[in-house]
Coordinates of C-alpha atoms in Angstrom, one line a residue:
M13 CA 140.7 82.9 137.5
L14 CA 138.6 82.8 134.2
F15 CA 135.4 82.9 135.7
Y16 CA 136.4 86.2 137.9
L17 CA 138.1 87.9 135.0
A18 CA 134.3 86.7 133.1
L19 CA 132.3 88.4 135.9
V20 CA 134.7 91.7 136.0
A21 CA 133.9 92.2 132.2
V22 CA 130.1 91.5 132.6
S23 CA 129.9 93.8 135.3
L24 CA 132.0 96.3 133.6
T25 CA 129.7 96.1 130.6
F26 CA 126.6 96.4 132.9
F27 CA 128.1 99.3 134.5
W28 CA 128.9 101.3 131.5
V29 CA 125.3 100.5 129.7
G30 CA 123.8 101.5 133.1
R31 CA 125.9 104.9 132.8
R32 CA 124.9 105.3 129.1
F33 CA 121.1 104.7 129.5
S34 CA 121.3 107.5 132.4
Y35 CA 122.7 109.9 130.4
W36 CA 119.5 112.0 129.7
K37 CA 118.2 111.8 133.1
Q38 CA 121.8 113.2 134.5
L39 CA 121.0 116.2 132.3
G40 CA 117.7 116.6 133.1
V41 CA 116.1 116.3 129.5
P42 CA 112.8 114.2 129.0
Y43 CA 113.6 110.7 127.7
V44 CA 112.0 107.4 127.1
E45 CA 113.1 104.5 129.4
A46 CA 115.6 102.3 127.0
S47 CA 116.8 98.3 127.2
F48 CA 119.7 96.6 126.0
P49 CA 120.7 96.4 123.2
F50 CA 118.5 98.3 121.1
G51 CA 117.7 101.1 123.0
N52 CA 114.4 102.7 122.2
L53 CA 114.8 100.8 119.0
K54 CA 113.3 97.7 120.2
G55 CA 110.7 95.7 117.6
M56 CA 112.5 97.2 114.8
N57 CA 112.8 94.0 113.1
S58 CA 109.0 94.3 112.5
R59 CA 108.5 97.9 112.7
H60 CA 109.6 100.5 110.3
L61 CA 111.8 102.9 112.2
G62 CA 109.7 105.7 111.0
Y63 CA 106.6 104.3 113.3
I64 CA 109.1 103.7 115.9
A65 CA 110.6 107.1 115.6
Q66 CA 106.6 108.7 115.6
D67 CA 105.9 106.7 118.7
L68 CA 108.9 108.4 120.6
Y69 CA 108.0 111.7 119.1
V70 CA 104.3 111.3 120.6
K71 CA 105.5 110.3 123.8
L72 CA 107.7 113.4 124.0
K73 CA 106.6 116.1 122.5
S74 CA 104.1 116.7 125.4
T75 CA 106.8 117.8 127.6
G76 CA 106.8 121.0 125.7
K77 CA 110.5 120.8 125.4
K78 CA 112.9 121.6 122.2
F79 CA 114.1 118.1 121.9
G80 CA 113.5 114.8 124.1
G81 CA 116.3 111.9 124.7
T82 CA 116.3 108.6 122.9
F83 CA 118.8 105.9 122.5
F84 CA 120.0 104.4 119.2
F85 CA 121.3 100.9 120.5
V86 CA 123.3 102.6 123.7
S87 CA 124.0 105.9 121.9
P88 CA 122.2 108.9 123.2
T89 CA 120.5 110.7 120.4
A90 CA 118.6 113.8 120.6
L91 CA 115.0 113.7 118.8
I92 CA 113.9 116.9 117.8
L93 CA 110.4 118.1 119.1
D94 CA 109.9 121.7 118.1
L95 CA 110.1 123.2 114.7
D96 CA 111.7 126.3 115.7
F97 CA 114.6 124.2 117.0
A98 CA 114.4 122.1 114.0
K99 CA 115.3 125.3 112.0
D100 CA 118.1 126.1 114.3
V101 CA 119.7 122.7 113.5
F102 CA 119.3 122.7 109.8
V103 CA 119.2 126.5 108.6
K104 CA 120.2 129.2 111.4
D105 CA 122.7 127.1 113.4
F106 CA 124.0 124.9 110.5
Q107 CA 127.9 125.5 111.5
Y108 CA 127.4 123.3 114.7
F109 CA 125.4 120.4 112.6
H110 CA 127.0 120.4 109.2
D111 CA 127.3 116.6 109.1
R112 CA 125.3 113.4 108.8
G113 CA 127.1 111.5 111.2
V114 CA 127.0 108.8 108.8
Y115 CA 129.7 106.2 108.2
C116 CA 132.3 107.0 105.7
N117 CA 135.6 105.0 105.0
E118 CA 136.9 106.6 101.8
K119 CA 139.8 104.4 101.5
A120 CA 138.1 101.0 101.9
D121 CA 135.1 102.0 100.4
P122 CA 135.3 104.9 97.9
I123 CA 132.0 103.9 96.2
T124 CA 130.1 105.3 99.7
A125 CA 132.4 108.4 99.6
H126 CA 129.8 110.7 98.2
L127 CA 128.0 114.0 98.8
V128 CA 125.4 112.1 101.4
T129 CA 128.0 110.8 103.6
M130 CA 131.0 113.2 103.3
S131 CA 131.5 115.9 106.5
G132 CA 133.2 118.9 106.7
T133 CA 135.5 120.7 104.2
K134 CA 135.5 117.5 102.0
W135 CA 131.5 117.9 101.9
K136 CA 131.2 121.6 101.4
N137 CA 134.1 121.8 98.5
L138 CA 132.3 118.9 96.8
R139 CA 128.9 120.3 97.3
T140 CA 130.2 123.7 95.6
K141 CA 131.7 121.6 92.7
L142 CA 128.3 120.0 91.9
T143 CA 125.8 122.3 92.5
P144 CA 126.0 123.9 89.0
T145 CA 125.0 120.4 87.5
F146 CA 121.4 121.0 89.0
T147 CA 120.3 124.0 88.0
S148 CA 117.1 124.4 86.1
G149 CA 119.3 125.1 82.7
K150 CA 120.9 121.6 83.6
M151 CA 117.4 120.1 84.2
K152 CA 116.1 121.5 81.0
M153 CA 118.9 120.1 79.1
M154 CA 118.1 116.7 80.4
F155 CA 114.3 116.8 79.8
P156 CA 114.3 115.2 76.3
T157 CA 115.9 112.3 77.6
I158 CA 113.3 111.8 80.4
V159 CA 110.5 112.2 77.9
G160 CA 112.2 109.5 75.6
V161 CA 112.4 107.1 78.6
A162 CA 108.5 108.2 79.5
E163 CA 107.5 107.3 76.2
E164 CA 109.1 103.5 76.5
F165 CA 107.5 103.5 79.6
R166 CA 103.9 104.3 78.3
K167 CA 104.3 101.6 75.5
G168 CA 105.3 99.0 78.1
L169 CA 102.6 100.0 80.3
L170 CA 100.2 99.5 77.4
V171 CA 101.3 96.0 77.0
E172 CA 100.3 95.6 80.5
A173 CA 97.0 96.9 80.0
E174 CA 96.0 94.8 77.0
A175 CA 97.2 91.7 78.9
G176 CA 95.0 92.0 81.8
G177 CA 95.8 95.2 83.6
E178 CA 97.0 94.0 86.8
V179 CA 100.1 95.7 87.5
E180 CA 102.8 95.7 90.7
M181 CA 103.4 99.5 90.0
K182 CA 106.2 99.7 92.5
E183 CA 108.7 97.8 90.6
F184 CA 107.4 99.2 87.2
L185 CA 108.0 102.6 88.5
A186 CA 111.4 101.8 89.8
R187 CA 112.3 100.5 85.9
F188 CA 111.0 103.6 84.5
T189 CA 113.2 105.6 87.2
T190 CA 116.2 103.1 86.8
D191 CA 116.1 104.0 83.0
V192 CA 116.3 107.6 83.2
I193 CA 118.7 107.8 86.1
G194 CA 120.8 105.4 84.1
T195 CA 120.9 107.4 81.0
C196 CA 121.3 110.8 82.8
A197 CA 123.8 109.7 85.5
F198 CA 125.9 107.0 83.0
G199 CA 124.7 107.8 79.6
L200 CA 123.8 104.2 79.2
E201 CA 120.6 102.4 78.0
C202 CA 119.6 100.4 81.1
N203 CA 116.6 98.8 79.1
S204 CA 115.2 97.5 82.7
L205 CA 111.8 98.7 81.2
K206 CA 112.2 95.9 78.8
D207 CA 113.9 93.3 80.7
P208 CA 113.3 93.6 84.5
D209 CA 116.3 91.2 84.5
A210 CA 118.7 94.0 83.4
E211 CA 122.0 94.6 85.1
F212 CA 121.2 98.1 86.2
R213 CA 118.2 97.0 88.0
R214 CA 119.6 93.9 89.5
M215 CA 122.7 96.0 91.0
G216 CA 119.9 98.6 92.4
K217 CA 117.8 96.2 94.1
K218 CA 121.2 94.3 95.3
A219 CA 122.4 97.8 96.7
L220 CA 119.1 98.3 98.6
T221 CA 119.1 94.8 100.0
L222 CA 120.3 94.4 103.5
S223 CA 121.6 90.6 104.7
T224 CA 121.9 89.9 108.4
M225 CA 125.6 90.9 108.1
D226 CA 125.1 94.2 106.4
F227 CA 122.6 94.8 109.2
L228 CA 125.4 94.1 112.1
R229 CA 127.9 96.1 110.2
R230 CA 125.5 99.0 110.1
I231 CA 125.0 98.9 114.0
L232 CA 128.9 98.8 114.8
T233 CA 129.3 101.7 112.4
V234 CA 126.6 103.7 114.1
T235 CA 127.4 102.8 117.6
F236 CA 131.0 102.4 117.4
K237 CA 132.5 104.5 114.3
D238 CA 135.8 105.1 115.4
V239 CA 136.3 101.5 115.9
A240 CA 134.8 100.7 112.6
M241 CA 137.3 103.2 110.7
K242 CA 139.9 101.8 112.3
F243 CA 139.2 98.2 111.5
N244 CA 138.2 99.4 107.5
V245 CA 134.7 98.1 108.0
R246 CA 133.0 98.4 104.5
L247 CA 129.1 99.1 103.8
S248 CA 128.9 98.6 100.2
N249 CA 128.2 95.1 98.6
P250 CA 131.7 94.4 96.3
D251 CA 129.5 93.2 93.8
V252 CA 127.7 96.6 93.3
A253 CA 130.8 98.5 94.1
N254 CA 132.7 96.9 91.6
F255 CA 129.6 96.8 88.8
F256 CA 129.3 100.9 89.2
M257 CA 133.0 101.5 89.3
N258 CA 133.3 99.7 86.1
A259 CA 130.4 101.4 84.6
V260 CA 131.7 104.8 85.4
R261 CA 135.3 103.9 84.2
E262 CA 134.0 102.6 80.7
T263 CA 131.7 105.5 80.2
V264 CA 134.5 108.4 80.8
D265 CA 136.9 106.3 78.9
Y266 CA 134.8 105.8 75.9
R267 CA 133.3 109.5 75.9
E268 CA 136.8 110.9 76.2
K269 CA 138.4 108.7 73.3
N270 CA 135.7 109.2 71.3
K271 CA 135.1 113.1 72.0
I272 CA 131.5 112.4 73.0
Q273 CA 129.6 114.9 74.7
R274 CA 125.9 114.7 76.0
N275 CA 123.7 116.9 78.1
D276 CA 123.6 114.8 80.9
F277 CA 125.0 114.4 84.5
M278 CA 128.0 112.2 83.6
D279 CA 129.0 114.9 80.8
L280 CA 129.0 117.3 83.5
L281 CA 130.9 115.2 85.6
I282 CA 133.5 114.8 83.1
R283 CA 134.0 118.3 82.5
M284 CA 135.0 118.9 86.2
K285 CA 137.5 115.8 86.1
N286 CA 139.4 117.7 83.4
A287 CA 138.9 121.0 85.0
E288 CA 136.7 122.4 82.5
P289 CA 134.3 125.8 82.7
I290 CA 131.0 125.0 84.0
E291 CA 128.3 127.5 83.0
G292 CA 127.1 128.8 86.7
G293 CA 130.0 127.2 88.4
D294 CA 132.6 129.1 90.4
P295 CA 135.5 129.7 88.0
N296 CA 137.7 130.1 90.9
Q297 CA 136.9 126.4 92.4
V298 CA 139.7 124.4 93.6
G299 CA 140.4 120.9 92.9
Q300 CA 139.2 118.2 90.1
L301 CA 136.8 115.6 90.6
T302 CA 138.6 111.9 90.5
L303 CA 137.5 109.1 88.9
E304 CA 136.6 107.6 92.2
E305 CA 134.6 110.6 93.0
I306 CA 132.8 110.4 89.8
A307 CA 131.7 107.0 90.7
A308 CA 130.6 107.9 94.0
Q309 CA 128.5 110.8 92.9
S310 CA 126.8 108.9 90.1
F311 CA 126.3 105.9 92.6
V312 CA 124.2 108.1 95.2
F313 CA 122.6 110.0 92.4
F314 CA 121.5 106.6 90.7
L315 CA 120.4 105.0 94.1
A316 CA 118.5 108.4 95.5
G317 CA 117.1 109.1 92.3
F318 CA 115.6 105.9 91.0
E319 CA 114.0 104.7 94.3
T320 CA 112.8 108.1 96.2
S321 CA 110.9 109.0 92.8
S322 CA 109.1 105.8 92.0
T323 CA 108.2 105.6 95.7
A324 CA 106.8 109.1 95.4
M325 CA 104.8 108.1 92.4
T326 CA 104.1 104.7 93.7
F327 CA 102.2 106.2 96.7
C328 CA 100.6 109.0 94.8
L329 CA 98.9 106.6 92.4
Y330 CA 97.9 104.4 95.0
E331 CA 95.6 107.4 96.6
L332 CA 94.5 108.4 93.3
A333 CA 93.3 104.8 93.0
Q334 CA 91.1 105.2 95.8
N335 CA 89.8 108.6 94.9
Q336 CA 88.5 108.8 91.3
E337 CA 87.5 112.3 91.7
L338 CA 90.8 113.5 92.8
Q339 CA 92.2 111.5 90.2
D340 CA 90.0 113.2 87.2
K341 CA 91.1 116.3 88.7
A342 CA 94.8 115.5 88.3
R343 CA 94.1 114.2 85.0
K344 CA 92.1 117.4 83.8
N345 CA 95.1 119.3 84.8
V346 CA 97.7 117.4 82.7
L347 CA 95.2 117.7 79.6
D348 CA 94.4 121.4 80.5
V349 CA 98.2 122.4 80.5
L350 CA 99.1 120.0 77.3
K351 CA 96.4 121.5 75.1
E352 CA 97.9 124.8 76.4
H353 CA 101.2 124.1 75.5
G354 CA 100.7 122.0 72.3
S355 CA 102.9 119.1 73.7
I356 CA 104.9 118.0 76.7
S357 CA 107.5 120.3 77.5
Y358 CA 110.1 121.0 80.4
E359 CA 107.4 124.7 80.9
A360 CA 104.6 122.5 80.9
V361 CA 105.4 120.1 83.4
H362 CA 106.1 122.8 85.7
D363 CA 102.7 124.3 85.0
M364 CA 100.7 121.2 86.1
K365 CA 100.3 122.8 89.6
Y366 CA 97.8 120.2 90.7
I367 CA 100.2 117.6 90.0
E368 CA 102.8 118.7 91.9
M369 CA 100.0 119.3 95.0
C370 CA 99.5 115.7 94.6
I371 CA 103.2 114.6 94.5
N372 CA 103.6 117.0 97.5
E373 CA 101.0 115.4 99.7
S374 CA 102.4 111.9 98.9
L375 CA 105.6 112.9 99.9
R376 CA 104.2 114.2 103.1
K377 CA 102.0 111.1 103.6
Y378 CA 104.7 108.9 102.8
P379 CA 108.2 110.4 103.0
P380 CA 110.6 108.1 101.2
I381 CA 113.6 108.8 104.2
A382 CA 111.2 108.8 107.4
N383 CA 114.0 110.2 109.3
I384 CA 117.1 112.5 109.1
L385 CA 120.3 112.5 111.3
R386 CA 122.8 115.1 112.1
E387 CA 125.7 115.0 114.0
V388 CA 126.8 118.0 116.4
T389 CA 130.5 118.9 115.2
K390 CA 131.0 121.3 117.8
D391 CA 129.5 122.0 121.6
Y392 CA 126.0 123.4 121.1
H393 CA 124.0 124.8 123.9
V394 CA 120.3 124.9 123.7
Q395 CA 118.5 127.9 124.8
D396 CA 115.7 127.5 127.2
M397 CA 116.8 124.2 128.3
N398 CA 120.3 124.8 129.8
V399 CA 121.7 121.8 128.0
T400 CA 124.7 121.5 126.0
L401 CA 124.8 118.8 123.2
P402 CA 128.4 117.7 123.2
K403 CA 130.6 117.1 120.2
G404 CA 129.9 113.8 118.5
H405 CA 126.5 113.2 120.0
R406 CA 123.5 113.0 117.2
V407 CA 120.3 114.6 116.6
M408 CA 117.1 113.5 115.0
L409 CA 114.4 114.8 113.0
P410 CA 111.7 112.5 112.8
I411 CA 110.0 113.6 109.2
Y412 CA 107.2 111.0 109.4
A413 CA 106.0 112.0 112.8
I414 CA 106.1 115.4 112.0
H415 CA 104.4 115.0 108.6
H416 CA 101.6 113.3 110.6
D417 CA 101.2 115.4 113.6
P418 CA 97.7 116.6 113.6
E419 CA 98.9 120.1 115.0
Y420 CA 100.5 120.5 111.7
Y421 CA 97.9 118.6 109.2
P422 CA 94.5 118.0 110.8
A423 CA 93.1 114.3 109.8
P424 CA 96.8 113.7 109.0
D425 CA 95.8 109.9 107.7
Q426 CA 93.9 111.5 104.8
Y427 CA 95.2 112.1 101.7
D428 CA 94.3 115.8 100.5
P429 CA 96.4 117.6 97.8
E430 CA 94.7 120.9 98.9
R431 CA 97.3 121.0 101.8
F432 CA 100.2 122.5 99.2
T433 CA 97.8 125.4 97.8
P434 CA 100.3 128.5 98.0
A435 CA 98.1 129.8 100.7
A436 CA 98.3 126.6 102.7
V437 CA 102.1 126.3 102.2
A438 CA 102.6 130.2 103.2
A439 CA 100.4 129.7 106.5
R440 CA 102.3 126.9 107.8
H441 CA 106.0 126.5 109.4
Q442 CA 108.8 126.0 107.2
M443 CA 109.7 122.8 108.6
A444 CA 106.5 121.2 108.7
F445 CA 106.9 119.9 105.3
V446 CA 110.8 118.4 104.8
P447 CA 110.9 114.9 102.4
F448 CA 114.0 116.4 101.1
G449 CA 115.7 117.8 104.2
E450 CA 116.5 121.4 104.6
G451 CA 119.0 124.0 104.8
P452 CA 122.6 123.7 103.0
R453 CA 122.4 120.3 103.0
V454 CA 118.9 119.7 101.3
C455 CA 118.8 117.2 98.7
I456 CA 120.8 118.6 96.3
G457 CA 118.8 116.3 93.6
Q458 CA 115.6 117.9 94.7
R459 CA 114.6 119.5 91.5
F460 CA 115.9 116.7 89.0
G461 CA 113.5 114.0 91.5
M462 CA 110.6 116.5 91.1
M463 CA 110.9 116.8 87.4
Q464 CA 111.1 113.0 86.5
A465 CA 108.0 112.3 88.9
R466 CA 106.0 115.3 87.1
V467 CA 106.6 113.5 83.6
G468 CA 106.1 110.1 84.7
L469 CA 102.4 110.8 86.3
A470 CA 102.0 113.1 83.3
Y471 CA 102.3 110.4 80.8
L472 CA 100.2 108.0 83.2
L473 CA 97.2 109.8 83.9
K474 CA 97.2 111.2 80.3
N475 CA 97.0 107.7 78.8
F476 CA 95.6 105.5 81.9
R477 CA 92.9 105.1 84.3
F478 CA 94.2 103.3 88.0
R479 CA 91.9 101.5 90.4
L480 CA 92.9 99.1 93.2
S481 CA 93.9 95.5 92.7
E482 CA 92.3 93.4 95.4
K483 CA 96.0 92.3 95.7
T484 CA 96.6 95.5 97.3
S485 CA 95.6 95.9 101.3
V486 CA 93.7 98.8 102.7
P487 CA 95.5 100.2 104.5
L488 CA 98.9 99.5 103.3
K489 CA 101.4 97.6 105.1
I490 CA 105.0 99.2 105.5
L491 CA 107.9 96.9 105.0
A492 CA 109.8 97.1 108.2
S493 CA 113.3 96.3 106.9
S494 CA 113.2 98.8 104.2
T495 CA 115.5 102.1 104.1
V496 CA 113.1 103.8 102.1
L497 CA 109.5 103.7 102.8
A498 CA 108.1 100.6 100.9
T499 CA 104.8 98.2 101.1
V500 CA 105.0 94.7 102.0
G501 CA 104.3 92.4 98.3
G502 CA 104.7 95.8 96.3
L503 CA 101.7 97.7 95.2
W504 CA 99.3 96.1 92.7
L505 CA 96.8 98.4 90.7
H506 CA 94.4 97.8 87.9
I507 CA 95.4 100.0 84.9
E508 CA 93.0 100.7 82.1
K509 CA 93.7 102.2 78.5
L510 CA 92.1 105.5 78.0

């Protein structure tokens, strides 16, 4: 009896998987053949998902369709192939795709209930509350804090230069952005520039490090989200969640008891918690932020801010280290602007147009987030294909693939900041460059991230020259297991004080 029951179970599973993998064929959508259990993600243990999605994109783009069929494990996922369709999904028809489809269990795992994962009305209300904290006026208020950390960054790098000049820049830049975000998001001195093992830096690393069990839980939440919700599966590391929750609670208590106000992100969140008016905010907005919501927003601001900005700066320095002519041009841009303004200021760094071009080309060639998912929130009919994407299914924008498509960027593996002159940008499709996403769910911290990257690079290029170290491989080897694009063995550069 047990044998026959097992046989029936296996047969039903085989039938179910077969039905799932024939989904796109039945709809008449071009697709890439999949295999159990990984679907089209076979090889993800040795290749980054950005590369895997790029392979799928290249195979399907020649069909001339708006999207192609792929499978994330056994879940059908529409891969966007056409930039006009991408604009429909992210901008024009946003009401059909307003959720990321990312698992979020606010009850079991409150630290993960943040702006990136939230859906529907909750996301919309929270986005409305937080938008005023990222205006240019608020960025200008935080600017002196960033400059103060950058000065410590310069001093630390000077010590390294005098000690021999071989530096693993990814880690050093991550310590710089950790201190910036820790100060702005928590109002705390993280001191990771002075102490590589500082608690904020350790917890930042731990939050981005996935164990085998973490990986399996993520597979469960992607493939069987409802089951994961029913069993209250949590994705955050308990140590990390407790650390950030306690850090926020202690900071809020200390500031409120001592009536301390600072021009930082945490100060603005506390004012929202207490329903105080925010300049530029909606005076009629309903609802206050809870302590848990403050912790969750601070947590994601910290993770996204330190990792993506340090990644962009790291790859930018790698490319400039390979091309001294471009590095000299970038340095001249910094020195000329500083001479004109007299000192480094908010206005000065925004006048460093060539530095911005260098950062954008780095984000083009090495987008920190290689792919973006959106969930279909109500049935969506795709014109010209006579196909309806049902509610609950996912669509994916392969950012890395698009950024390396020779149709949009000739010789895509070449680093060329001139791709981002105003004329070149105006001639390109809006969706051909989307490192921060696009539409109403575009990264809310984009302005802040670009500001700290400009400041960091301005300080570095003004004070040091960079050359490749023999420890750095050319071409770079991308770490397969990293959520944010990262290199195997870090990125070593030789630095010379100017």
